Coordinates of C-alpha atoms in Angstrom, one line a residue:
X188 CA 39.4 -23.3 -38.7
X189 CA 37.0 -26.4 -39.0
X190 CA 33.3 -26.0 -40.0
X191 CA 30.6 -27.8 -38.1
X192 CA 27.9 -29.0 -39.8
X193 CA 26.2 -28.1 -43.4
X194 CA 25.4 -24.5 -44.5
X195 CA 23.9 -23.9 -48.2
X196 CA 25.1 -20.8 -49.7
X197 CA 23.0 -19.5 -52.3
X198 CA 23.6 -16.4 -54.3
X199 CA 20.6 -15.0 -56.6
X200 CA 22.1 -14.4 -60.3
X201 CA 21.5 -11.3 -62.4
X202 CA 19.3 -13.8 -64.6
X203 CA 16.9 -14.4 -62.1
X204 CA 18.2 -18.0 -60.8
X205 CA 19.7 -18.7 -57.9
X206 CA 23.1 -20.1 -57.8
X207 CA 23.5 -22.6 -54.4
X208 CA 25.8 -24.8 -53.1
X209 CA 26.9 -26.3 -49.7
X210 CA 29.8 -26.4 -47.0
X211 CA 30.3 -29.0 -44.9
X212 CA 31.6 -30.2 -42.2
X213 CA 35.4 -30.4 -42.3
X214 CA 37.6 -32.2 -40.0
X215 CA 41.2 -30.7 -39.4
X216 CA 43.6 -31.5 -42.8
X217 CA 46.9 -32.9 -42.3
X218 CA 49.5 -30.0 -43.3
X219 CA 53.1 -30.8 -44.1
X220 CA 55.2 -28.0 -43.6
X221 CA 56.3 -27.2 -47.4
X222 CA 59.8 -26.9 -48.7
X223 CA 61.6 -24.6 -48.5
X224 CA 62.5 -22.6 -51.3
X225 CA 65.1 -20.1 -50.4
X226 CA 68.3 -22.2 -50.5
X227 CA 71.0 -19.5 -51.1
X228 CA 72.1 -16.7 -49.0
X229 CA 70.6 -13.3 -49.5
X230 CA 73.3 -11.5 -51.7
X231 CA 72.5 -7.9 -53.0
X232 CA 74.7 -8.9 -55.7
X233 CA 73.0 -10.5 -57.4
X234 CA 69.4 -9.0 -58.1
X235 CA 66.9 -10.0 -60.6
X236 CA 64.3 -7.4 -62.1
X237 CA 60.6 -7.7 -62.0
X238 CA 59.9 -6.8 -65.2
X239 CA 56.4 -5.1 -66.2
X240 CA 55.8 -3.6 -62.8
X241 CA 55.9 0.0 -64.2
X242 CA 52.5 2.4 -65.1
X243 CA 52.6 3.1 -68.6
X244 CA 51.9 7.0 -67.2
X245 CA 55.1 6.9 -65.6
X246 CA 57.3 8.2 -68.4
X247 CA 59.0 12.3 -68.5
X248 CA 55.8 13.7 -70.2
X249 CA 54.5 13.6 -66.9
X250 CA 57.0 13.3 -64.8
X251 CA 56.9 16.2 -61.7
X252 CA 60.4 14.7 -60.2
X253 CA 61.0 12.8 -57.1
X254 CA 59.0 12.3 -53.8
X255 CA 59.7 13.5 -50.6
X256 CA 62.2 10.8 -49.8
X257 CA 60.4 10.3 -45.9
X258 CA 57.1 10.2 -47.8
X259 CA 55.2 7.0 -45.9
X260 CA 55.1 4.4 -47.9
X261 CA 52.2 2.1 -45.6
X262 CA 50.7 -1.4 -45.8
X263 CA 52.7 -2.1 -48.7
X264 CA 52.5 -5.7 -50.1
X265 CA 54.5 -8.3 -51.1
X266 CA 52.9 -11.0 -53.4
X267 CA 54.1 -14.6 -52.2
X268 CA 54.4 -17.5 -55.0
X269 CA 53.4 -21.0 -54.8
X270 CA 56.1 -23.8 -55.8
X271 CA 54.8 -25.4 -59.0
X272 CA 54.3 -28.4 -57.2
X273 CA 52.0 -26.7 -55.4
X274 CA 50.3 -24.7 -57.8
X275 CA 49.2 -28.1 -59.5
X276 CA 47.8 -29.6 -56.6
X277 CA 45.6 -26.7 -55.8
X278 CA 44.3 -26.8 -59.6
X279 CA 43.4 -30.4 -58.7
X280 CA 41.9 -29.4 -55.5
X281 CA 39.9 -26.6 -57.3
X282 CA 38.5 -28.9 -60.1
X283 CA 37.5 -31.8 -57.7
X284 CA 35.8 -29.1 -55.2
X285 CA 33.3 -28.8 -58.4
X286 CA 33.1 -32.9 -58.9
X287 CA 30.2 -34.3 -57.5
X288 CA 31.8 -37.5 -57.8
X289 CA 34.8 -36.6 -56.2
X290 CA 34.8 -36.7 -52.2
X291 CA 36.4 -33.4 -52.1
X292 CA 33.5 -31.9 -53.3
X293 CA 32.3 -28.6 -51.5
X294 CA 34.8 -29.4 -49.2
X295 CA 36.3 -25.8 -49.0
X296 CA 39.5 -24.8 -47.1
X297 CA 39.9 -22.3 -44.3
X298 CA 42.0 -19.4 -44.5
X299 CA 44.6 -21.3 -42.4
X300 CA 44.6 -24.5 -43.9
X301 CA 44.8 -23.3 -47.2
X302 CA 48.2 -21.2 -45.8
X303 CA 49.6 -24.0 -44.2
X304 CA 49.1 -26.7 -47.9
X305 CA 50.0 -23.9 -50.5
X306 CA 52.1 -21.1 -48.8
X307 CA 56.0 -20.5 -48.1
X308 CA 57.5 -22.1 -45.3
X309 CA 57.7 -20.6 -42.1
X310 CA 61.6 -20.3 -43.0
X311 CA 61.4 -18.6 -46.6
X312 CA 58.6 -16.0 -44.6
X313 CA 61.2 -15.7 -41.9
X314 CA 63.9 -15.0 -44.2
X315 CA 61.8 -12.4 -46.7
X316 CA 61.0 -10.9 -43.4
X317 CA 64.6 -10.7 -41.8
X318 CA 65.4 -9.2 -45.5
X319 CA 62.7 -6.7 -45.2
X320 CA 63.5 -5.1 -41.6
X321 CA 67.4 -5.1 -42.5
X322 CA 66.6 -2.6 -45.0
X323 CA 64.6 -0.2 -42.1
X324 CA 60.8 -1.5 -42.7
X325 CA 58.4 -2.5 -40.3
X326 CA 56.8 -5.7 -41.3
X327 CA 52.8 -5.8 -40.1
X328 CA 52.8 -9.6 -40.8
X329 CA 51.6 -12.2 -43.3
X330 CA 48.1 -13.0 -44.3
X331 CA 46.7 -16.3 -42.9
X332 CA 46.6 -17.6 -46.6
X333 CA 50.4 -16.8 -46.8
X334 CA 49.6 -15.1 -50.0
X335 CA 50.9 -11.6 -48.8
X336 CA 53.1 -10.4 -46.4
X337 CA 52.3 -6.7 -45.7
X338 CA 55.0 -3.4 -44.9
X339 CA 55.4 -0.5 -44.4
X340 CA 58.2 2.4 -44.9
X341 CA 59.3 5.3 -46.7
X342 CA 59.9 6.5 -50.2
X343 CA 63.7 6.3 -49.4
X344 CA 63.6 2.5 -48.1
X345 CA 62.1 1.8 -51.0
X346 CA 64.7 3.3 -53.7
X347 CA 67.1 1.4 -51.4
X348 CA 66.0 -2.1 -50.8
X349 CA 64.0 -2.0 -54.7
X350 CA 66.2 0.1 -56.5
X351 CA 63.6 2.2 -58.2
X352 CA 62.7 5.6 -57.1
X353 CA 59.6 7.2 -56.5
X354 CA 58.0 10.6 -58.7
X355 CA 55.3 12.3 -58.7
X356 CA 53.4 12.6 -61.9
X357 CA 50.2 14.5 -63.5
X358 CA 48.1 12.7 -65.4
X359 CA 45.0 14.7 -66.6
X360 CA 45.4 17.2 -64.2
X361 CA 45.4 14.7 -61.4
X362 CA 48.6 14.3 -59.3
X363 CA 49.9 10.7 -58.5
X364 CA 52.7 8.6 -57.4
X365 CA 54.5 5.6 -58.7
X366 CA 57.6 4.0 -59.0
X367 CA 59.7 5.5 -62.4
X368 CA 61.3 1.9 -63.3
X369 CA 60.3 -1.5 -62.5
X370 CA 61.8 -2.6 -59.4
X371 CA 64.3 -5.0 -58.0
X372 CA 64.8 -8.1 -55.1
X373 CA 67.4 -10.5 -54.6
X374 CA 67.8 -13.3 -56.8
X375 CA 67.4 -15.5 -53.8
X376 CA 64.1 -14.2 -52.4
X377 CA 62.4 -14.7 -56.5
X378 CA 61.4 -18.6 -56.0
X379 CA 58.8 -17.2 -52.9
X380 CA 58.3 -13.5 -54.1
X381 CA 56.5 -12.8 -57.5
X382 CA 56.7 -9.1 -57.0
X383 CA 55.2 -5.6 -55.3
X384 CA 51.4 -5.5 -55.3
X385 CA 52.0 -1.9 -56.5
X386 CA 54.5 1.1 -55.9
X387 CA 51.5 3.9 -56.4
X388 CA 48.8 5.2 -55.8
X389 CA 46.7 4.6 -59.2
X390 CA 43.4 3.3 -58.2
X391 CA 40.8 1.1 -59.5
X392 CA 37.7 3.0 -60.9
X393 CA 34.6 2.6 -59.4
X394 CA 31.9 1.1 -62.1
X395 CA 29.2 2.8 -62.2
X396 CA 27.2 5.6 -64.0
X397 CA 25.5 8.0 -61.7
X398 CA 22.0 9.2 -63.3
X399 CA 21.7 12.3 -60.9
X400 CA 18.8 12.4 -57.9
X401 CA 14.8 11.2 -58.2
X402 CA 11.7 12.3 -56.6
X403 CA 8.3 10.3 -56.3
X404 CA 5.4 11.8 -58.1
X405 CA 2.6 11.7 -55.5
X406 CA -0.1 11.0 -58.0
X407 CA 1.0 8.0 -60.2
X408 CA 4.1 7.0 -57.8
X409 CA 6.7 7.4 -60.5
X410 CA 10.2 7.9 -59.8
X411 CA 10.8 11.3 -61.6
X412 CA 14.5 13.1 -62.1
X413 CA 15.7 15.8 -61.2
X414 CA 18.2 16.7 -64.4
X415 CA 16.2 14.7 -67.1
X416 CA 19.1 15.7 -69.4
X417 CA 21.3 13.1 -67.4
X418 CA 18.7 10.4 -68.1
X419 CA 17.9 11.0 -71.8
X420 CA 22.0 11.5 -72.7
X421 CA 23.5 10.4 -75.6
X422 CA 20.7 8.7 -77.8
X423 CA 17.2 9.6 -76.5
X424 CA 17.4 13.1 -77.2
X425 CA 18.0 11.9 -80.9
X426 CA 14.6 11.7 -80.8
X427 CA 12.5 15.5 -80.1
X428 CA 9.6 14.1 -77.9
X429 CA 11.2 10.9 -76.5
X430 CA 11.9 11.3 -73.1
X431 CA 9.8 7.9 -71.5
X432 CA 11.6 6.3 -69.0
X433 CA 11.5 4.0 -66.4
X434 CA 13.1 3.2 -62.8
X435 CA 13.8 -0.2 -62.1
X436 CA 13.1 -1.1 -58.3
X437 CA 14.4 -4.3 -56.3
X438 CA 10.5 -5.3 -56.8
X439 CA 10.5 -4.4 -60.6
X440 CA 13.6 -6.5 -60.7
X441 CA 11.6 -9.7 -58.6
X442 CA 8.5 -9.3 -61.0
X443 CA 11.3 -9.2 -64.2
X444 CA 13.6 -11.7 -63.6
X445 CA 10.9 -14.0 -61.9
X446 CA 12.7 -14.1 -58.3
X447 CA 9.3 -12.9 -56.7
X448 CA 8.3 -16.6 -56.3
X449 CA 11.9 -17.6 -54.6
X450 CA 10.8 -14.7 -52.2
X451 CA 7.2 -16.3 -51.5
X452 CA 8.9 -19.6 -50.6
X453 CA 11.1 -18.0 -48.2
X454 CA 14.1 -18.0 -50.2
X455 CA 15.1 -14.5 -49.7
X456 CA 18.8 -14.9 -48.7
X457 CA 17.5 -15.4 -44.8
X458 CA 20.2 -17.0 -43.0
X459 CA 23.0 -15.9 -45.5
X460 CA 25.5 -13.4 -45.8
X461 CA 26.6 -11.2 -48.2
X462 CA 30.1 -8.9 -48.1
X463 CA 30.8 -6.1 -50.0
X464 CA 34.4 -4.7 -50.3
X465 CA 34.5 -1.2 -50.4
X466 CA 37.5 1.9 -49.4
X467 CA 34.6 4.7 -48.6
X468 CA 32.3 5.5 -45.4
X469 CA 28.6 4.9 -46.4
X470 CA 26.2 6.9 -44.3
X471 CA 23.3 4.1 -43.2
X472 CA 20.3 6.5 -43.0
X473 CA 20.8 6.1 -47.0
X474 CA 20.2 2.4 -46.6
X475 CA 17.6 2.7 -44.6
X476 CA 16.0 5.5 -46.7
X477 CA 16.3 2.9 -49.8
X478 CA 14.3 -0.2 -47.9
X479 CA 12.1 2.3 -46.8
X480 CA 11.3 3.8 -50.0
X481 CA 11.1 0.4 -51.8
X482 CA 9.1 -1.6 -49.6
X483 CA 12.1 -3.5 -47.9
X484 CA 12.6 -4.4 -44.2
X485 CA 14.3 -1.2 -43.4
X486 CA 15.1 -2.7 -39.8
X487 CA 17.8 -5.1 -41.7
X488 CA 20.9 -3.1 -40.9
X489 CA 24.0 -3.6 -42.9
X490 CA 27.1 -4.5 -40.8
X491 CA 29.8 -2.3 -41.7
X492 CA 33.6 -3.7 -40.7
X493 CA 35.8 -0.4 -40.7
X494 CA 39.1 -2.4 -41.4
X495 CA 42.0 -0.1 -39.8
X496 CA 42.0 3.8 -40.2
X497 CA 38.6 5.2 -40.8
X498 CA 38.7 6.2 -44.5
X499 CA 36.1 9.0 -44.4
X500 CA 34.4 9.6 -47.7
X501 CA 38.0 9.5 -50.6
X502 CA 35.9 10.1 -53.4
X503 CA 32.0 10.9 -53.9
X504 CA 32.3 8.3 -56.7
X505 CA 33.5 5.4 -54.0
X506 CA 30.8 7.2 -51.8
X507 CA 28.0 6.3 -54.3
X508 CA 29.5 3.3 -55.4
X509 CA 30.4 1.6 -52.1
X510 CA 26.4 2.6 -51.3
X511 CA 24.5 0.8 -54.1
X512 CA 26.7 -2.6 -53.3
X513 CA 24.9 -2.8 -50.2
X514 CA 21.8 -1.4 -50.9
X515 CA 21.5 -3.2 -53.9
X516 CA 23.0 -6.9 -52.7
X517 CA 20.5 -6.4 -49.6
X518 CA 17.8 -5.2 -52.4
X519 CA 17.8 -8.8 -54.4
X520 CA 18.8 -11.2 -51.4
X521 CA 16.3 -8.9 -49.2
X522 CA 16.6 -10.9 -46.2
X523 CA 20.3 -11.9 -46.5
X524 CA 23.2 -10.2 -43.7
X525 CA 25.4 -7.7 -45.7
X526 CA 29.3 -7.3 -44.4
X527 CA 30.4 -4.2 -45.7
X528 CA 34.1 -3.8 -45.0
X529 CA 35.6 -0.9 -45.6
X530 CA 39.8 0.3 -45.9
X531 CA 41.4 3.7 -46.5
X532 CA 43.9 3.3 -49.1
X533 CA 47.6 3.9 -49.1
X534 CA 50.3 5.3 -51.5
X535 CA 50.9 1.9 -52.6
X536 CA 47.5 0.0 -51.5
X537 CA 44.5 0.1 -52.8
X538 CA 41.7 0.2 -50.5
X539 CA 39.3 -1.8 -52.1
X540 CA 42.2 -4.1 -52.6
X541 CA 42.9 -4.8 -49.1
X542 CA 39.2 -4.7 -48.3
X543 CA 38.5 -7.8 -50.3
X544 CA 41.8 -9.5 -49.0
X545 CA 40.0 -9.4 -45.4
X546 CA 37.0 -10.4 -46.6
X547 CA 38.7 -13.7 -47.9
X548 CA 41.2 -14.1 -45.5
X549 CA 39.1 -14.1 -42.6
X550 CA 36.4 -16.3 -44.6
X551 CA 33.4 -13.6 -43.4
X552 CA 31.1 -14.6 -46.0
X553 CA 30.5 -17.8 -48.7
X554 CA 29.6 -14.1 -51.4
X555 CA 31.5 -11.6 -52.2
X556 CA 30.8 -8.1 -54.3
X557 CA 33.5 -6.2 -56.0
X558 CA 32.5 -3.1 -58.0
X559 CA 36.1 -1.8 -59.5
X560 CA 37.5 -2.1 -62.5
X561 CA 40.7 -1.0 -63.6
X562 CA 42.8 -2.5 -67.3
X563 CA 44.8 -5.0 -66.7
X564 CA 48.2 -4.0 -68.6
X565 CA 47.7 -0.8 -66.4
X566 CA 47.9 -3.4 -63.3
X567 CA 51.6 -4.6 -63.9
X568 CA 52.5 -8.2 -63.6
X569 CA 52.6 -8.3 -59.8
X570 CA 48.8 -6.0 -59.4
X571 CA 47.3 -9.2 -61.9
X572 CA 49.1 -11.9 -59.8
X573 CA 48.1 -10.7 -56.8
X574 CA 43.8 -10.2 -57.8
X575 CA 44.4 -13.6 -59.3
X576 CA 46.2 -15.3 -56.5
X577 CA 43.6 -13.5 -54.1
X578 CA 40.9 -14.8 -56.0
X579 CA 42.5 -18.4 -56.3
X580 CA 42.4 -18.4 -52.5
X581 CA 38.3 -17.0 -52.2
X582 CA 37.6 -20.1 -54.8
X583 CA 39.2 -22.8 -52.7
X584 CA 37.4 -21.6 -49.5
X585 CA 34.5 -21.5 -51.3
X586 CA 33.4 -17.9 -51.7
X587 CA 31.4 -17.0 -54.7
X588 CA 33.1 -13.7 -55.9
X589 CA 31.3 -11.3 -58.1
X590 CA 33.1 -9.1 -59.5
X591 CA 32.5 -5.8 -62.2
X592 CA 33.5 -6.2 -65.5
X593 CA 33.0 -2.7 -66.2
X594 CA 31.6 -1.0 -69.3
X595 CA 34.4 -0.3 -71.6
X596 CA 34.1 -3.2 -73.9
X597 CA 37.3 -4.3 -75.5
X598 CA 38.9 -0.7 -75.0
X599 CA 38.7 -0.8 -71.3
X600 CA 42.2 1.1 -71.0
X601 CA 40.9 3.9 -73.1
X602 CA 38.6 5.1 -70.4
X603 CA 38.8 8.6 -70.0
X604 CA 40.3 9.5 -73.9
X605 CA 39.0 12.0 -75.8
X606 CA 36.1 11.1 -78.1
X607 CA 35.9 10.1 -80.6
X608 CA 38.9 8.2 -81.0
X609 CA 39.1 6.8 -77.6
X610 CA 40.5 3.3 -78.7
X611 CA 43.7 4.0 -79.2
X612 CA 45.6 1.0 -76.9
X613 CA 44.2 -1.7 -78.2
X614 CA 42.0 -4.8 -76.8
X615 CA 41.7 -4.9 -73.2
X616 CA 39.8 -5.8 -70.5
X617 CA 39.5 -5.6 -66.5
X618 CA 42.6 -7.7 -65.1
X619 CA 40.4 -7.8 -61.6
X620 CA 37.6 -9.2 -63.3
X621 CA 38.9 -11.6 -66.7
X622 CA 41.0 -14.5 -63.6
X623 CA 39.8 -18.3 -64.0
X624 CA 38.5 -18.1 -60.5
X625 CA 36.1 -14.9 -60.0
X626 CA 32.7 -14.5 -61.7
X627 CA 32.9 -11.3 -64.0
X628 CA 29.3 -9.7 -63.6
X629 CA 28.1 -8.0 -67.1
X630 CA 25.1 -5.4 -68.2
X631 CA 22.0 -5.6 -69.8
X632 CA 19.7 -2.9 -71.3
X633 CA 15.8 -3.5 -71.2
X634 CA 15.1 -2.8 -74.5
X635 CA 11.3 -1.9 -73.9
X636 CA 11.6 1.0 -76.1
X637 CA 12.0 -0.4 -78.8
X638 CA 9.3 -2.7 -78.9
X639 CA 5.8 -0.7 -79.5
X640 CA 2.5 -2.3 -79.2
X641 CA 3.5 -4.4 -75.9
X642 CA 3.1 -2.7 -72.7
X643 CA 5.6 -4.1 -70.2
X644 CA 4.8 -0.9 -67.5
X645 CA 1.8 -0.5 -65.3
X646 CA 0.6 2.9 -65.8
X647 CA 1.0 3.5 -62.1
X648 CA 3.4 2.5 -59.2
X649 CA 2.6 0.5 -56.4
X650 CA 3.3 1.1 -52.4
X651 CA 6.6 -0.1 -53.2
X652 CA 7.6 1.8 -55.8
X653 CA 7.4 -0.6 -59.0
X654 CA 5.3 -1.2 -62.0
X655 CA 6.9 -4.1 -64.2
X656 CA 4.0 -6.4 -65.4
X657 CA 7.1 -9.2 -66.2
X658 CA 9.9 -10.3 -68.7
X659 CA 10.9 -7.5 -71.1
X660 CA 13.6 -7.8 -74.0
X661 CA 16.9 -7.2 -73.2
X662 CA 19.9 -6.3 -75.4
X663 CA 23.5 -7.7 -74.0
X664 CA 25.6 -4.6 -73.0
X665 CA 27.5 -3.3 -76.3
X666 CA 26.2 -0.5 -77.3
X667 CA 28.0 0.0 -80.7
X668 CA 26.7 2.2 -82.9
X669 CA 25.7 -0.3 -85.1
X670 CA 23.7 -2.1 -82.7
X671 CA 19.6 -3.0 -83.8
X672 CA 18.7 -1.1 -80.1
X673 CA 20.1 2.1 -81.4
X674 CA 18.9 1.9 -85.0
X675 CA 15.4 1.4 -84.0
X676 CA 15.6 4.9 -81.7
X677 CA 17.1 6.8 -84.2
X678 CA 14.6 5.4 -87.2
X679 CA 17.5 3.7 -89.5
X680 CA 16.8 1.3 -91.8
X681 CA 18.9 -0.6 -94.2
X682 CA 22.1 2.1 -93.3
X683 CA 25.6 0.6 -93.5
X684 CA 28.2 0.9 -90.4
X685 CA 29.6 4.3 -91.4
X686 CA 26.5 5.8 -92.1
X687 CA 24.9 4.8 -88.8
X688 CA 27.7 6.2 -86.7
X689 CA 27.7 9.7 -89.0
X690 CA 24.3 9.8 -88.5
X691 CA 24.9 9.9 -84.7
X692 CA 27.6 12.3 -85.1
X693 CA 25.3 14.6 -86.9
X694 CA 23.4 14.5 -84.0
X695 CA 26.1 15.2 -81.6
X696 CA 26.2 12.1 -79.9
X697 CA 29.7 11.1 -78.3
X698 CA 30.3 8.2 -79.8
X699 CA 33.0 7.2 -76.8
X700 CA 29.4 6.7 -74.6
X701 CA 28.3 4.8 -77.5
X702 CA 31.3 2.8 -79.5
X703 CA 33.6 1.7 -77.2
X704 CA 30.9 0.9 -74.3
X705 CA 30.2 -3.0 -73.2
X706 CA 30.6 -5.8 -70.4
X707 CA 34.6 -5.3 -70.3
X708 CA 35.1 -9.0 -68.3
X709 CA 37.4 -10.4 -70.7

C-alpha cells in the first residue's frame, strides 16, 4: 500500500489537548525477502514446550474432564516471531518514526510492507502451514503483517498436533474451556513460532461500571437516575443527606477540559477517523438517541464493519461497553468518522482480539479504542506476545492505540475475589494495556464534592444537556481508603490508615470497591 499525499491525524486527549501528527506520502520500500529460519526437517521427535501457556484456573479443583473431542476449535492463532535481527531494526525504525530529525519521521509502514521487512519468509509460512494441514487443520491464512497465521480444527487435532488436551472447567459458577497443560510444537518450527494465542475461551473483561438508566428532569434539565442507590454506592451513603450528583455530558466535558474552543475553530475531528474494536452488535438508534439528547449531529452515523459471523449481543456487558466506545469517541471528536468493527469470538479467540487485529492489519484508521482488560499472568506467554506484537505493528503504521487500563490498581488479577481480602495474587496489571507501544488510558474523579464554597455547576442544564461553568479538581484514580477524597466525605481528620479503613467498614462499605481500585496500566 503507498499513501498519497499528507493527512494530519489528531486525537483529542482525556486532558483536554489534542495529540496530532502527520502521514505522508510514501513511495513503495524496497523489501528483501528475509531468511529463512526453519533449516531442519520437521521431526515430531523432537518437541520443545511452550512453557507458561496454561490458565492458572486450569488445575483439578475445577476441572469437569475432557471436551468433546470434535468440539470446533475455529480461527485459532498462531503467533509468528521476528528474527532478532529483525526485531532490532524495527526498534530503530520505531524510535526514528518519533525523530524529527530523522527522515524517517512519520513515515509509517503499510500493513504489507511492514509483512514483507519483519515477517517469516514465504518458506518458513509455507512450511508452518504444510505442518499445520498434515495434522487435519484448515489454515484460513496469514495476516498481511505476517504476525499470525490463523486455523481452525477440533479439540482432537489439537491434543494431537499440541500434545495437550482440552477440559472443561467451572470457575465461579461459570463454565469454560482451556488447554490442561502447556502445549507443544516441533523444535524446528520454534525460531518462527512463539506460541498459541490461546487454547480457551477466557475472555477479556469489558472495563466499565454501569451506573443503571437516567431520565431528564423537565424543569431544571438534570439528568436524574433511576436506582440512585447505584449512583451513591460505596461512600456517599456514608454520609445521611448526601446524595448531590452530577452527569457529565460530551459538552460538560468541552467546557471542563477546555476543548470547546478547538470545536469553535473547527477542530472537531472533521476529516478523521476513529475505530473502535468491539465483539458485540450495538443497536444504532442508541447512538443516535445519545447525539440527539446531547446536542450532537445525530445525522453522523457510525460505520459498523461486522468482521465474519454476526456476533449478536455475547454479553449485555460487551453490549454496553462496545456502545459507549462509539458514542463516546464520536462524543469528544464530534465531527470525526467512527469504524466500529465488530467479531464473534471463538473457543480459542477472543473477539475483541481479532477485532483490533483487522483494524490494524487493514490500516482502517490512524486511532484506535480498546476497552478490555484482562491480567496479564492470566494471558500466558503467547496471549502477551501476541497484544504486544499486535500493538508493535499499529505503532509502526502509525496508529495511535488507546487502550483501558482498567480499574483494579495493582491487584488487577484479583478482580472478582471476595472482599475484603481481594488482593491475594500479588501486583499486577493489564498485559493488553502495560506494552511499550500502546497508550494505557487511566481515570480521574472530579472531586467537586469535596470542595465547598466554589460552585463549579450551573443550577440548571442547557438544551444540550450540561451545566459545567469550567475546570474542577480532580483526584488521579486510586481510591484507597486512605485517600484525602474519601476522608473529606466521611469527615476524618487526623485518623491513621487502619482507622480510616475500619471506619469504612463500620459503615459497611466494601472495601474491594474502595482498596484495591485504580488506573491498572502498569
Amino acid at each position: 500500500m503507498t499513501f498519497s499525499g499528507k493527512r494530519t491525524v489528531c486525537a483529542l486527549l482525556a486532558s483536554g489537548t489534542l495529540a496530532c501528527g502527520c502521514i505522508f506520502g510514501q513511495s513503495p520500500i524496497a523489501t528483501p525477502q528475509p531468511t529463512s529460519r526453519v533449516v531442519l526437517p520437521v521431526d515430531e521427535s523432537k518437541m520443545v514446550t511452550l512453557h507458561g501457556n496454561t490458565r492458572p484456573e486450569a488445575k483439578p479443583l475445577f476441572d469437569k474432564g475432557r471436551v468433546d473431542p470434535q468440539l470446533a476449535m475455529d480461527r485459532m492463532l498462531l503467533v509468528l516471531q521476528r528474527s532478532p535481527e529483525q526485531e532490532a531494526a524495527l526498534e530503530g525504525l520505531l524510535q526514528r518514526q518519533l525523530d524529527p530529525g530523522s527522515p524517517d519521521f512519520h513515515h509509517w509502514l503499510s500493513p504489507e510492507d511492514f509483512g514483507a521487512l519483519y515477517g517469516p519468509s514465504d518458506l518458513d509460512i509455507q512450511i508452518v502451514t504444510s505442518w499445520l494441514q498434515s495434522h487435519g487443520f484448515s489454515v484460513e491464512g496469514v495476516s498481511k503483517g505476517r504476525t499470525f497465521l490463523q486455523f481452525s480444527g477440533t479439540a482432537a487435532l489439537v491434543q494431537q498436533a499440541f500434545h495437550t488436551e482440552i477440559h472443561r472447567y467451572v470457575v465461579h459458577g461459570e463454565e469454560h474451556i482451556a488447554n490442561s497443560s502447556d502445549p507443544s510444537i516441533p523444535m524446528a518450527l520454534s525460531p518462527v513460532v512463539a506460541g498459541i494465542f490461546s487454547l480457551n475461551d477466557f475472555q477479556a473483561t469489558p472495563l466499565h461500571h454501569d451506573l443503571g438508566t437516567f431520565h431528564r428532569d423537565p424543569r431544571t434539565g438534570k439528568w436524574i437516575p433511576e436506582n440512585q442507590n447505584l449512583i451513591t454506592q460505596p461512600l456517599l451513603r456514608v454520609v445521611s443527606d448526601y446524595g448531590t450528583f452530577e452527569l457529565v455530558t460530551p459538552y460538560d466535558f468541552a467546557t471542563i477540559y477546555n476543548v470547546a474552543p478547538l470545536w469553535t475553530a473547527g477542530i472537531d475531528g472533521t476529516g478523521q477517523t476513529i475505530a473502535i474494536a468491539g465483539r458485540s452488535d450495538i443497536n444504532l438508534s442508541d447512538v443516535a438517541t445519545f447525539r440527539s439528547s446531547f446536542g450532537l449531529d445525530s445525522s453522523n452515523v457510525p460505520n459498523v464493519i461486522i468482521n465474519g459471523a454476526d456476533p449478536g449481543y455475547p454479553t449485555a456487558g460487551d453490549r454496553l461497553e462496545n456502545t459507549l466506545d462509539v458514542e463516546w469517541s464520536g462524543g469528544i471528536a464530534k465531527g470525526a468518522t467512527i469504524d466500529f468493527v465488530t467479531t464473534m469470538s471463538t473457543k480459542s479467540t477472543d473477539g475483541a482480539f481479532a477485532s483490533a487485529l483487522y483494524i490494524i492489519d487493514n490500516a482502517i484508521a490512524p486511532v484506535m479504542s480498546f476497552s478490555y482488560g484482562l491480567c496479564e499472568l492470566y494471558m500466558g506467554a503467547s496471549g502477551n506476545a501476541g497484544y504486544d506484537l499486535l500493538w508493535q505493528q499499529g505503532a509502526a503504521e502509525g496508529i495511535s492505540e488507546f487502550v483501558a487500563s482498567g480499574d483494579g490498581g495493582a491487584a488487577t488479577c484479583d478482580a472478582g475475589g471476595t472482599p475484603p481480602y481481594t488482593a491475594s495474587n500479588g501486583f499486577a496489571v493489564s498485559g493488553i494495556s502495560s506494552t511499550p507501544y500502546d497508550i494505557a488510558v487511566g481515570g480521574t474523579d472530579l472531586n467537586w464534592a469535596n470542595n465547598s464554597g466554589t460552585t463549579y455547576w450551573n443550577s440548571t442544564n442547557t438544551a444540550n444537556g450540561s451545566n459545567a461553568r469550567g475546570y474542577m479538581p480532580e483526584v488521579p484514580w486510586n481510591a484507597t481508603c486512605v485517600g484525602d477524597a474519601v476522608d473529606q466525605l466521611i469527615g476524618a481528620t487526623n485518623l491513621d490508615e487502619e482507622q480510616t479503613c475500619q471506619t469504612l467498614l463500620n459503615y459497611g462499605i466494601d472495601l474491594s470497591l474502595v482498596s484495591v481500585t485504580g488506573g491498572g496500566g502498569g
